[in-house]
Short mmCIF file of C-alpha atoms in Angstrom, two decimals:
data_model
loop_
_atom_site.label_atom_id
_atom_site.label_comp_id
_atom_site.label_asym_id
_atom_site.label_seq_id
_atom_site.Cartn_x
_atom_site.Cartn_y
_atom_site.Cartn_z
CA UNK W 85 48.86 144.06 -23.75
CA UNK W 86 50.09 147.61 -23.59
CA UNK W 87 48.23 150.76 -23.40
CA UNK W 88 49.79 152.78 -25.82
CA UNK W 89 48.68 155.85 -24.24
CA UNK W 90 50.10 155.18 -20.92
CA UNK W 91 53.06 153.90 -22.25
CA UNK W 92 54.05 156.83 -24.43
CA UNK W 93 53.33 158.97 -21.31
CA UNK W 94 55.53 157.69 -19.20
CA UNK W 95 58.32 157.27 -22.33
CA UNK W 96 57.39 161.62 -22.64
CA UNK W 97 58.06 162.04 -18.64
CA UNK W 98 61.24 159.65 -19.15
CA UNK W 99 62.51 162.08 -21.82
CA UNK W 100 61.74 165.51 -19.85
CA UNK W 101 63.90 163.69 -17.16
CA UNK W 102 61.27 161.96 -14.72
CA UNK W 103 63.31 159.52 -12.69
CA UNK W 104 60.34 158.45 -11.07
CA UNK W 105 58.89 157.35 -14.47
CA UNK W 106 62.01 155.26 -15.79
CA UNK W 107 61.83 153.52 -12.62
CA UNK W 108 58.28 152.58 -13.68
CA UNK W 109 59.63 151.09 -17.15
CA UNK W 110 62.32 149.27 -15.33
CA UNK W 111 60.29 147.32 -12.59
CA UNK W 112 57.76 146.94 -15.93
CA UNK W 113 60.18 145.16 -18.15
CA UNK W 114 63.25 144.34 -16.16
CA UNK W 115 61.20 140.58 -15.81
CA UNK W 116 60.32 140.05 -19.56
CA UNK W 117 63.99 141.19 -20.58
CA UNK W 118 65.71 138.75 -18.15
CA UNK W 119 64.14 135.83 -19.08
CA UNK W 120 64.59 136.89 -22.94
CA UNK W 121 68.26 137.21 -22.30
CA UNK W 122 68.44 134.12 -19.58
CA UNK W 123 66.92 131.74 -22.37
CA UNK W 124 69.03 132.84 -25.35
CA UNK W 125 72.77 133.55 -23.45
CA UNK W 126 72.11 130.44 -21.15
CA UNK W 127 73.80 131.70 -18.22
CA UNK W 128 72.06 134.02 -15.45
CA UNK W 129 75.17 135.88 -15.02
CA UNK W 130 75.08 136.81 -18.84
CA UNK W 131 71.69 137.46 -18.66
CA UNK W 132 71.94 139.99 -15.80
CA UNK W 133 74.62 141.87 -17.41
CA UNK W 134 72.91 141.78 -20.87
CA UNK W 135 69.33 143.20 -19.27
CA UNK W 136 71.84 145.88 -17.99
CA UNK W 137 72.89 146.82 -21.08
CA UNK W 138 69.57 146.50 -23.06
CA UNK W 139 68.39 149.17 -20.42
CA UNK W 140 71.35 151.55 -20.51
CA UNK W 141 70.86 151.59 -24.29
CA UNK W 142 67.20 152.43 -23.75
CA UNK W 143 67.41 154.93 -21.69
CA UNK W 144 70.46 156.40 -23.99
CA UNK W 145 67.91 155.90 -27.16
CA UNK W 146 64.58 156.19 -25.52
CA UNK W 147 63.67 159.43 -27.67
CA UNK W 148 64.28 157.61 -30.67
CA UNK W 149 60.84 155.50 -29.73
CA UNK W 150 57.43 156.53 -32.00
CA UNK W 151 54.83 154.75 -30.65
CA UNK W 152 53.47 155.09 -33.85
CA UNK W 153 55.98 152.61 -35.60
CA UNK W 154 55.07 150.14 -33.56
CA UNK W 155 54.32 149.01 -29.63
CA UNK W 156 56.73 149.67 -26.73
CA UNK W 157 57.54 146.08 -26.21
CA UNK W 158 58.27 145.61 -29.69
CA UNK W 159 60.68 148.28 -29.69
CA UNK W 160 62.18 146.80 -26.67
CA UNK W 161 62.67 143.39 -27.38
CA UNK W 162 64.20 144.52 -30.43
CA UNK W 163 66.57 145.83 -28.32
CA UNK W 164 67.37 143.19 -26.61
CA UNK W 165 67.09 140.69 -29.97
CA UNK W 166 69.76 142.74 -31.44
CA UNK W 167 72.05 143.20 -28.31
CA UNK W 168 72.14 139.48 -28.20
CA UNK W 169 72.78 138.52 -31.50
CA UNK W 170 76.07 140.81 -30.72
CA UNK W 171 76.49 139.32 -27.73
CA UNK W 172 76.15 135.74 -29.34
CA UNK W 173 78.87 137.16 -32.24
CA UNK W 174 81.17 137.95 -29.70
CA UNK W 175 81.21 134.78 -27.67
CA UNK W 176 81.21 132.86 -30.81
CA UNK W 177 84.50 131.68 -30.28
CA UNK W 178 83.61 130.79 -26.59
CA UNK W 179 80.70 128.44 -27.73
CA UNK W 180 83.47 126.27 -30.44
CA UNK W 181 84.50 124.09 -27.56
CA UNK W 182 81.47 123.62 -25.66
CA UNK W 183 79.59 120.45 -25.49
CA UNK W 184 76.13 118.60 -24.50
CA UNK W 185 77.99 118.02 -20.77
CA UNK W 186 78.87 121.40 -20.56
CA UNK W 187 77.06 122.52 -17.13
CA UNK W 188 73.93 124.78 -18.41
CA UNK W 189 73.10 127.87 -16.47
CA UNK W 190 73.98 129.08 -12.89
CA UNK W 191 70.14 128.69 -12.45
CA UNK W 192 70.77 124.96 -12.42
CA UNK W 193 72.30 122.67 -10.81
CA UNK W 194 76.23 122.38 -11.67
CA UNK W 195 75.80 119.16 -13.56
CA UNK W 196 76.18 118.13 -17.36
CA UNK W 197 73.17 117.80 -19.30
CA UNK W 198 73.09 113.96 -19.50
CA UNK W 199 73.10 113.83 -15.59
CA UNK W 200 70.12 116.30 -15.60
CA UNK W 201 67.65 113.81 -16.78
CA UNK W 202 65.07 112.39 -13.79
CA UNK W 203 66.05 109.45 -12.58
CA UNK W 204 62.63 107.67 -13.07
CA UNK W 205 63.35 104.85 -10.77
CA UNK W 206 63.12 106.60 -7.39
CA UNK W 207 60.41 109.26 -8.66
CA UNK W 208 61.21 112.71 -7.25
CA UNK W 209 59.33 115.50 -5.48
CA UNK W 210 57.07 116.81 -8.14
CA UNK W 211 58.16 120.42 -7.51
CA UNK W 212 61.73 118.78 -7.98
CA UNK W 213 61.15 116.62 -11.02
CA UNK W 214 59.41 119.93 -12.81
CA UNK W 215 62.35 121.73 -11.93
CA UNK W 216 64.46 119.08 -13.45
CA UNK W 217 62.47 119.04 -16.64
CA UNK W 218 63.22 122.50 -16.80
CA UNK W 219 66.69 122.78 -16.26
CA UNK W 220 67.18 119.91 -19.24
CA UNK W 221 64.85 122.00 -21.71
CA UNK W 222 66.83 125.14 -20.68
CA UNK W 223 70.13 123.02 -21.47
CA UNK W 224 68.29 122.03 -25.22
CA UNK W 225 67.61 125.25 -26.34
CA UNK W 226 71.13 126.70 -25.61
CA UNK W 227 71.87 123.86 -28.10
CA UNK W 228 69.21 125.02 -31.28
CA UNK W 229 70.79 127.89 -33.86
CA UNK W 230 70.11 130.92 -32.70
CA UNK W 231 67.68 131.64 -35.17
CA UNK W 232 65.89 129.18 -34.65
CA UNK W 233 66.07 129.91 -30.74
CA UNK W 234 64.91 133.62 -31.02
CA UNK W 235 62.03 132.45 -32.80
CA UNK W 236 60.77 129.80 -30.36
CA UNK W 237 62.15 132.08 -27.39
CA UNK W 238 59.70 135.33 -28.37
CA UNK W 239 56.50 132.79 -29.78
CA UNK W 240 56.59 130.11 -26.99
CA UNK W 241 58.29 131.68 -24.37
CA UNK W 242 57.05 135.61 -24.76
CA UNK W 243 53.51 134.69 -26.44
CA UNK W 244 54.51 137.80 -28.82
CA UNK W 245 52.86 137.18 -32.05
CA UNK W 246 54.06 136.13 -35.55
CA UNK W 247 53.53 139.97 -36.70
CA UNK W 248 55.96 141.37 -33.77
CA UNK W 249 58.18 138.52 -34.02
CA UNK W 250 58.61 139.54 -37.84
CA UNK W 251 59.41 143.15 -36.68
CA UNK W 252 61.75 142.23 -34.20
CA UNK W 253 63.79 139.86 -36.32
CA UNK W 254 63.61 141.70 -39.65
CA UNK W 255 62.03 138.84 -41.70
CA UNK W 256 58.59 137.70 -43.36
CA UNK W 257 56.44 136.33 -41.24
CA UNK W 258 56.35 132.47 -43.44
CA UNK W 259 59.97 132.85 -42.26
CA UNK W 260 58.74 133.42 -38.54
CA UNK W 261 56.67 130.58 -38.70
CA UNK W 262 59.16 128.05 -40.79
CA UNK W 263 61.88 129.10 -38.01
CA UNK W 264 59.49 128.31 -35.10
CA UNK W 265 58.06 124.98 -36.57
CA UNK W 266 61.72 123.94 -37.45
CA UNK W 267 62.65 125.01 -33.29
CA UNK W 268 60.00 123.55 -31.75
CA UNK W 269 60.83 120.14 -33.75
CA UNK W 270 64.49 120.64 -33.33
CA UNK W 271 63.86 120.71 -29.48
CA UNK W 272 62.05 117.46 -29.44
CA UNK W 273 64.34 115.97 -31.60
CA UNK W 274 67.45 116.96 -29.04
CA UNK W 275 65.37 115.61 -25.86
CA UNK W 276 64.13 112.57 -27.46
CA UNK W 277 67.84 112.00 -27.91
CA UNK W 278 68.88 112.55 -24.73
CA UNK W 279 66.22 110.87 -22.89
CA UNK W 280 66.83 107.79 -25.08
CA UNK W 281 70.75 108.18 -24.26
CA UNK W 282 70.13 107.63 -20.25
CA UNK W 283 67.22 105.00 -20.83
CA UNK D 460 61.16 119.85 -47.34
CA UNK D 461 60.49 117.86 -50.30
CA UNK D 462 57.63 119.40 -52.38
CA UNK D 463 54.96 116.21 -52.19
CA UNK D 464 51.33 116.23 -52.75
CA UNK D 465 49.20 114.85 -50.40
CA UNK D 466 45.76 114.73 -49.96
CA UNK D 467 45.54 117.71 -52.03
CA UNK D 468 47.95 119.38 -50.17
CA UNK D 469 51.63 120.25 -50.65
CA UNK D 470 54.44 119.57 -47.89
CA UNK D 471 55.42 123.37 -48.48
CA UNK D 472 51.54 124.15 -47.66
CA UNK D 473 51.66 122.42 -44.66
CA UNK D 474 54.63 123.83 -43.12
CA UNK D 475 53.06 127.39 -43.50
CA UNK D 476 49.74 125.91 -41.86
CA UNK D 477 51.82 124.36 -39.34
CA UNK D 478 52.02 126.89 -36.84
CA UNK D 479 47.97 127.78 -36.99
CA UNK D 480 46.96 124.39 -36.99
CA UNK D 481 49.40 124.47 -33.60
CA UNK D 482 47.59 127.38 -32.13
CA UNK D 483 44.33 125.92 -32.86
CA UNK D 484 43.54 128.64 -35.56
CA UNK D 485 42.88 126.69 -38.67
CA UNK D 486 39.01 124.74 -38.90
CA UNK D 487 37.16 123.84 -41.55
CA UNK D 488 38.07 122.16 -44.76
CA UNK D 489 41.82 123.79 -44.19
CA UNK D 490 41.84 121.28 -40.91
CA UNK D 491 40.73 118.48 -42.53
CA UNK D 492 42.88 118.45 -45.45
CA UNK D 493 46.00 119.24 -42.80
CA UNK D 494 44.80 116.31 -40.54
CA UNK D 495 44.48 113.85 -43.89
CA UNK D 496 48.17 115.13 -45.05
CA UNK D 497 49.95 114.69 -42.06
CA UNK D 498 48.49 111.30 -41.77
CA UNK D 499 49.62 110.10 -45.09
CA UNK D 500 52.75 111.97 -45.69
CA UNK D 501 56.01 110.09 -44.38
CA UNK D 502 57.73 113.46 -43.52
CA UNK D 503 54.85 116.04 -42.60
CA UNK D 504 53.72 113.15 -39.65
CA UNK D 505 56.75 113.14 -38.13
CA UNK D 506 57.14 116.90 -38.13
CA UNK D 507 53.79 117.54 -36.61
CA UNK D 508 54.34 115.07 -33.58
CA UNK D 509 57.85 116.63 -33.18
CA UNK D 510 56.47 119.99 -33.05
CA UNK D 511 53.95 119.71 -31.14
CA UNK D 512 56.32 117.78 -28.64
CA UNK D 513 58.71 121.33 -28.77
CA UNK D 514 56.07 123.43 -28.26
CA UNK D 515 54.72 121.94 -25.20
CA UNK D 516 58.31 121.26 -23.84
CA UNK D 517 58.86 125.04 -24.06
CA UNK D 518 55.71 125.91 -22.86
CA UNK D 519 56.29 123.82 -19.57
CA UNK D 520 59.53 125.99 -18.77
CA UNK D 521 58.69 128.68 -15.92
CA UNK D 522 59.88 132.28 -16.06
CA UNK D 523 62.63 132.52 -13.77
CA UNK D 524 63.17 135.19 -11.26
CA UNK D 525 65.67 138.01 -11.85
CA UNK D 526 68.41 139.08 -9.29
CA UNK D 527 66.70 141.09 -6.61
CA UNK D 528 69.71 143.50 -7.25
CA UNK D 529 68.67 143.84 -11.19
CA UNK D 530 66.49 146.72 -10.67
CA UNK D 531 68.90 148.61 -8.62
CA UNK D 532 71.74 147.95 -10.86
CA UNK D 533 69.92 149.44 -14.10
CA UNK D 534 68.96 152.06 -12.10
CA UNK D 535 72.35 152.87 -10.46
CA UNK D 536 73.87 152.20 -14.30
CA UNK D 537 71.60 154.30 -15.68
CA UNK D 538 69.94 157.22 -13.64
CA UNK D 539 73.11 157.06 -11.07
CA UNK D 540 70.46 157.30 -8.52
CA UNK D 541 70.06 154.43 -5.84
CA UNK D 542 66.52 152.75 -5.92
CA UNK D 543 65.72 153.63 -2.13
CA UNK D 544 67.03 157.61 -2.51
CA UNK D 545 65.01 157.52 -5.92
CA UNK D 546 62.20 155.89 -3.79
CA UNK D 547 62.20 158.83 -0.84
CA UNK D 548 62.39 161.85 -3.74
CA UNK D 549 59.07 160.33 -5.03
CA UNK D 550 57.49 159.80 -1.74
CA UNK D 551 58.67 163.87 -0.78
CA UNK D 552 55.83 166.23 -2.33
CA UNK D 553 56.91 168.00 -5.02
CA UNK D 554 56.46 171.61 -4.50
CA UNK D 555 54.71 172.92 -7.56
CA UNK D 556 56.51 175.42 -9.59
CA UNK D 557 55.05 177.68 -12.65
CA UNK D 558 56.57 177.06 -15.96
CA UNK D 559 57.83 180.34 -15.55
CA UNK D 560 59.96 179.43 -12.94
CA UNK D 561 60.78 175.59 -14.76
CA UNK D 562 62.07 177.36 -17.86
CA UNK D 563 64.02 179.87 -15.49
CA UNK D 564 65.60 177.21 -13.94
CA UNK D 565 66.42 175.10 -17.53
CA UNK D 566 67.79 178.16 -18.89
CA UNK D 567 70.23 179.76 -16.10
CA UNK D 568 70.89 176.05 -13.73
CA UNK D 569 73.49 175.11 -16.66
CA UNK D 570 75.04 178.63 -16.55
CA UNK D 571 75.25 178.53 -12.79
CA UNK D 572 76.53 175.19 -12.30
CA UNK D 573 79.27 176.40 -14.63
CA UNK D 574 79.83 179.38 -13.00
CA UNK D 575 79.94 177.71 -9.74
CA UNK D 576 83.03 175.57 -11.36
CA UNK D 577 86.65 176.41 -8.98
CA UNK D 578 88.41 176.29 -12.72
CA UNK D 579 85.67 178.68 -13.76
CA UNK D 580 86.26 181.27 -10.75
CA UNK D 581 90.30 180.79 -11.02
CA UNK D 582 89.91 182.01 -14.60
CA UNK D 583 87.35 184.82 -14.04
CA UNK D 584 90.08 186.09 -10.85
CA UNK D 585 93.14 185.94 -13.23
CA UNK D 586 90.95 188.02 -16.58
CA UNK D 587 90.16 190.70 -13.78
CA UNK D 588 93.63 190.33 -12.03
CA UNK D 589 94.86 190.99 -15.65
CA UNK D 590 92.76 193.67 -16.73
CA UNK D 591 93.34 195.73 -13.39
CA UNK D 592 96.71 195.36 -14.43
CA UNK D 593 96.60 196.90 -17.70
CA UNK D 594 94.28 199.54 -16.38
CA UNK D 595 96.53 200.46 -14.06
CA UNK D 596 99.60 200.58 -16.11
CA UNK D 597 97.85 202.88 -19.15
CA UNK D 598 97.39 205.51 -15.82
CA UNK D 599 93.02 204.84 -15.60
CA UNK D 600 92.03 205.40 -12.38
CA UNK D 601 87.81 204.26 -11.79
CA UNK D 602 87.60 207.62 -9.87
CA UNK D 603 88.34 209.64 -13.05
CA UNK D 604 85.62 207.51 -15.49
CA UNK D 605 82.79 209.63 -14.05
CA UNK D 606 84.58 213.04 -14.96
CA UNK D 607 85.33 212.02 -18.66
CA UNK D 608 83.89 213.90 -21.42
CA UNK D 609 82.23 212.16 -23.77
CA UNK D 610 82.57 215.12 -26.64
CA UNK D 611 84.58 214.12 -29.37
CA UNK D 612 86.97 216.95 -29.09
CA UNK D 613 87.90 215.55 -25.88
CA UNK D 614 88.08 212.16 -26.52
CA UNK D 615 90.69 213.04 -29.31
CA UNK D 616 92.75 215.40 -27.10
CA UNK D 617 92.26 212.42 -24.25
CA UNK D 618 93.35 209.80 -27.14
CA UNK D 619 96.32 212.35 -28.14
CA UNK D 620 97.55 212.47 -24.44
CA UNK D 621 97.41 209.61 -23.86
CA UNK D 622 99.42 208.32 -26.58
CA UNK D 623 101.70 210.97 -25.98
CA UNK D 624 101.95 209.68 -22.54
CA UNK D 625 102.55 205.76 -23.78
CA UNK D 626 105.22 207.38 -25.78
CA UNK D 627 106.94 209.00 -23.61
CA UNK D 628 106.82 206.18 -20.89
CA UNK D 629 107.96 203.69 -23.76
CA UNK D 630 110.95 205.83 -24.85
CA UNK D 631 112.19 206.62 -21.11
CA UNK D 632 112.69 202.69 -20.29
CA UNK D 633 115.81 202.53 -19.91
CA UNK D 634 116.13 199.48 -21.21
CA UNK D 635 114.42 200.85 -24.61
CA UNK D 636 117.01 203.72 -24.79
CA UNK D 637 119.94 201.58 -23.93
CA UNK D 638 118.86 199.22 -27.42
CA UNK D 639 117.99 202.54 -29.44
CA UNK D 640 121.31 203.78 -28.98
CA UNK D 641 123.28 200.08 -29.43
CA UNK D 642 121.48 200.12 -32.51
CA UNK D 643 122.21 203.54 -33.67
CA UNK D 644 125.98 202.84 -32.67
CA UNK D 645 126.09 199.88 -35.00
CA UNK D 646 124.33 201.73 -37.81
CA UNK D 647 127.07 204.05 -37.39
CA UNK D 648 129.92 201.53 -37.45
CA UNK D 649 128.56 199.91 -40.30
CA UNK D 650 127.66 202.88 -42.96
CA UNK D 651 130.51 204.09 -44.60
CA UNK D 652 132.57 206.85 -43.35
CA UNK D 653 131.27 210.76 -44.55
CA UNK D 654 134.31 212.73 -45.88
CA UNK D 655 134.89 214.99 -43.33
CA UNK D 656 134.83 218.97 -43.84
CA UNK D 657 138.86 220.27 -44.98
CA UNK D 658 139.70 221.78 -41.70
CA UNK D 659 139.47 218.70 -39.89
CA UNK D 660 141.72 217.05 -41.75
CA UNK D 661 144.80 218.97 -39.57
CA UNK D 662 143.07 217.45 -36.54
CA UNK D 663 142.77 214.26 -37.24
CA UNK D 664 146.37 213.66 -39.14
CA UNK D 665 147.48 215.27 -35.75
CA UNK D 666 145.49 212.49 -33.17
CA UNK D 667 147.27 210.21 -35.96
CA UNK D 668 150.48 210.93 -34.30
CA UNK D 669 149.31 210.76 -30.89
CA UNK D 670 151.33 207.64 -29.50
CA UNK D 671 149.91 207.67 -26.25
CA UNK D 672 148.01 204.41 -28.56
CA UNK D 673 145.16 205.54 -27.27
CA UNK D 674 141.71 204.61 -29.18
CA UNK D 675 140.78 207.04 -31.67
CA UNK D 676 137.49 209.17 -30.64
CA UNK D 677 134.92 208.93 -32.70
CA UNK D 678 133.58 211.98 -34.28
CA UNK D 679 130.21 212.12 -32.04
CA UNK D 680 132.38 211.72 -28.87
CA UNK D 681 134.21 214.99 -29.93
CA UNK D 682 131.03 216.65 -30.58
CA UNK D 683 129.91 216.24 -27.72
CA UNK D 684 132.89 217.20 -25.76
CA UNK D 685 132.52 220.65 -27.42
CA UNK D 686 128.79 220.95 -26.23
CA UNK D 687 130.38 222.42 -23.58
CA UNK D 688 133.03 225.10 -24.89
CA UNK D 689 131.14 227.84 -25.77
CA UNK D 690 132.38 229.85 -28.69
CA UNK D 691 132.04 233.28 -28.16
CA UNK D 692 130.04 234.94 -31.17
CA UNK D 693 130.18 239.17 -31.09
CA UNK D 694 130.24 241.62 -33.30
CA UNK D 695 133.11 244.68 -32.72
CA UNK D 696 132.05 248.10 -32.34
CA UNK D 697 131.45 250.29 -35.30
CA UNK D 698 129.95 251.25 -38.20
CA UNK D 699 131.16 249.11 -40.04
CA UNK D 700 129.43 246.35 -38.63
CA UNK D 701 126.04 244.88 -40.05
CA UNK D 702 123.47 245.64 -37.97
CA UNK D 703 121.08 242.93 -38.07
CA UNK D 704 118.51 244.82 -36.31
CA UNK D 705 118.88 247.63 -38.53
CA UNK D 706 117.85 246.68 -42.05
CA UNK D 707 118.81 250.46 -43.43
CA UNK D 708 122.68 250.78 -42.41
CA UNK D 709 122.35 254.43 -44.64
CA UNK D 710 120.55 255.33 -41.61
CA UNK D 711 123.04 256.15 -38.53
CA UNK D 712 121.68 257.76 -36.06
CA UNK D 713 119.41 254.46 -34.79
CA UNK D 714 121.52 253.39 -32.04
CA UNK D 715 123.47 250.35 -32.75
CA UNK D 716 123.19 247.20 -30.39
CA UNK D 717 125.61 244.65 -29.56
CA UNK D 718 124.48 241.66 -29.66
CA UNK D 719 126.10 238.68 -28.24
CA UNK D 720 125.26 235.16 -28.93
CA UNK D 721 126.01 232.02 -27.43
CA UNK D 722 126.14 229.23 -29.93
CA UNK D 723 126.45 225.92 -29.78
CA UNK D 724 127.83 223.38 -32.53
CA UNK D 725 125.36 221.09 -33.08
#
């Protein structure tokens, strides 16, 4: 968790024009914002260029922060929440012709989703085979709504809590929690299918 | 969902508890009664086992590592300042400076750096090129600003003369005169023509019958040919004669003067 205190600091010597003190911010939250945009866009090239926008719009709006509204990371994965759901409008039309065997992320191996499942018969490395797992829950979740993937990105993946996750995405938190119950199930749902697809 | 009733609890009830019984919040009698619904309920079962089965999916995914070139990136896209030169300012000690000398520097580094602008210097060189100009054509010299006399009778007499001076330099272009007297010559042409005075009626029925078809003069032209023929104005000898200088001609012994006059028609 955040200090407050040191975190508005460093957002005051950001704003009087300390370099030295946005670099801070950056190495602090270039991490968290990657893998927020990595597990919603899907690709890592997307990702990178997203995280580079969700900073040039914070340092452009950083003065607009109150840490009194509400914690730093809030504010900044609000940032990056809304960023993406423009990012998602845009590429909308993009997204109409993909499909399950359409190759996930540059992070994984340049295969289609049904090839990505472990071949139990010779079993893997266990390094490998984790890897593997991962790649083929990455794939899933690109395929969930993306309300439904916001929800289980920030609870699951960003342990933020049901409070901050209502703040972020602008609803009640029942809705949080309906959203993220309906994910998580969604999720299993799509693996059970594909695993039962290769068996 | 479908709203059924369960083990004294709703479908709709256990959704919301969902998510704490998940995160191992809920205990007590709220456990139990979640535990007994999703065992009897035909849709809540399911939905708990699938849950529970997305959650720990996602929770077995890793954090992956950004580009090492991320943080320079933002940095470059943002600050414009590479990560390594941003690195060696920090490391440099600052030397300390009193806020006297910050808010110096906040105030008068934006004038400077515009100052210090080539478009800025170009412009400042032509409004001095300019004024130097105009100083120099209204006749001010720097040399005479310290002997000017700040009394208000002499700045009127030096605002008087130096109209007077404008005016006179204005009217002696050439060019100026040259239009003046077009412009009187057309004003001339176009007003009708004065009836002349009686005697110069002769004159003019006589350059009528000039055949030499020669233009006809113009009235100025002739006047001015006779700014040189003096006429000869003088009064004869005698008593007879009006003595202007003598306003009592009962009186003769003052001694009469002949006076002779050059005039000039005009």
């Amino acid at each position: 968790m955040e200090d407050v205190q040191v975190v508005a600091m460093l957002v005051r010597r950001c704003i009087a024009g300390d370099a030295a003190a946005w670099e801070e911010i950056v190495q602090t939250y270039n991490r968290r914002i990657y893998n927020i945009c990595y597990r919603f866009a899907g690709s890592a090239d997307d990702a990178q260029d997203l995280t580079q926008e969700v900073f040039i719009k914070m340092y452009r709006t950083l003065s607009s922060y109150d840490h009194a509204k509400g914690a730093f990371v809030t504010w900044v994965t609000t940032i990056t929440r809304n960023l993406l759901v423009d990012h998602f409008r845009k590429t909308k039309q993009d997204r109409l012709t993909d499909s399950m065997d359409t190759a996930a992320s540059d992070h994984e191996d340049v295969q289609p989703l049904s090839e990505q499942i472990p071949d139990h018969s010779a079993p893997p490395d266990a390094q490998v085979r984790s890897r593997e797992v991962g790649e083929t829950v990455h794939a899933a979740l690109a395929k969930l709504s993306p309300e439904l993937r916001e929800a289980v990105i920030l609870r699951d993946l960003q342990d933020m809590d049901y409070r901050e996750i209502a703040t972020v995405l602008k609803v009640p938190e029942g809705t949080v929690k309906s959203r993220i119950n309906r994910g998580r199930a969604e999720l299993a749902r799509l693996l059970q299918r594909t695993y039962r697809q290769v068996m | 969902m479908p709203d059924h009733t369960s083990n004294g609890m709703q479908c709709n009830e256990f959704e919301l508890l969902l998510s704490d019984a998940l995160d191992g919040v809920l205990s007590g009698s709220g456990l139990d009664r979640f535990q007994a619904h999703s065992k009897t309920c035909k849709v809540c079962g399911p939905l708990l086992a699938e849950a529970e089965a997305g959650r720990n999916w996602l929770k077995g995914l890793t954090e992956v590592e950004p580009p090492a070139s991320l943080v320079n990136n933002i940095l470059a896209s943002t600050t414009g300042v590479d990560t390594q030169r941003l690195r060696a300012t920090v490391r440099s000690p600052q030397p300390r400076i009193s806020w006297w000398e910050h808010e110096q520097a906040s105030l008068l580094e934006p004038i400077w750096a515009t100052v210090r602008q080539p478009r800025f210097a170009m412009s400042f060189g032509m409004a001095f090129f300019a004024l130097s100009v105009a100083l120099t054509v209204a006749g001010v010299k720097p040399a005479d600003l310290r002997q000017i006399s700040l009394r208000p009778s002499a700045i009127r007499h030096t605002y008087y003369a130096t109209q007077a001076r404008v005016v006179h330099y204005y009217e002696n272009v050439r060019i100026v005169y040259e239009v003046e007297s077009r412009v009187r010559e057309i004003k001339r042409n176009v007003a009708p023509a004065e009836p002349g005075p009686r005697q110069s009626r002769p004159a003019i029925q006589k350059d009528k019958n000039d055949t030499t078809q020669q233009p006809e003069q113009k009235q100025e032209r002739n006047y001015s040919q006779t700014d040189n023929h003096l006429i000869l104005a003088s009064a004869p000898l005698g008593t007879s004669v009006i003595d202007w200088s003598n306003p009592d001609p009962s009186n003769p012994d003052l001694p009469v003067v002949s006076v002779t006059t050059y005039r000039r028609f005009v």
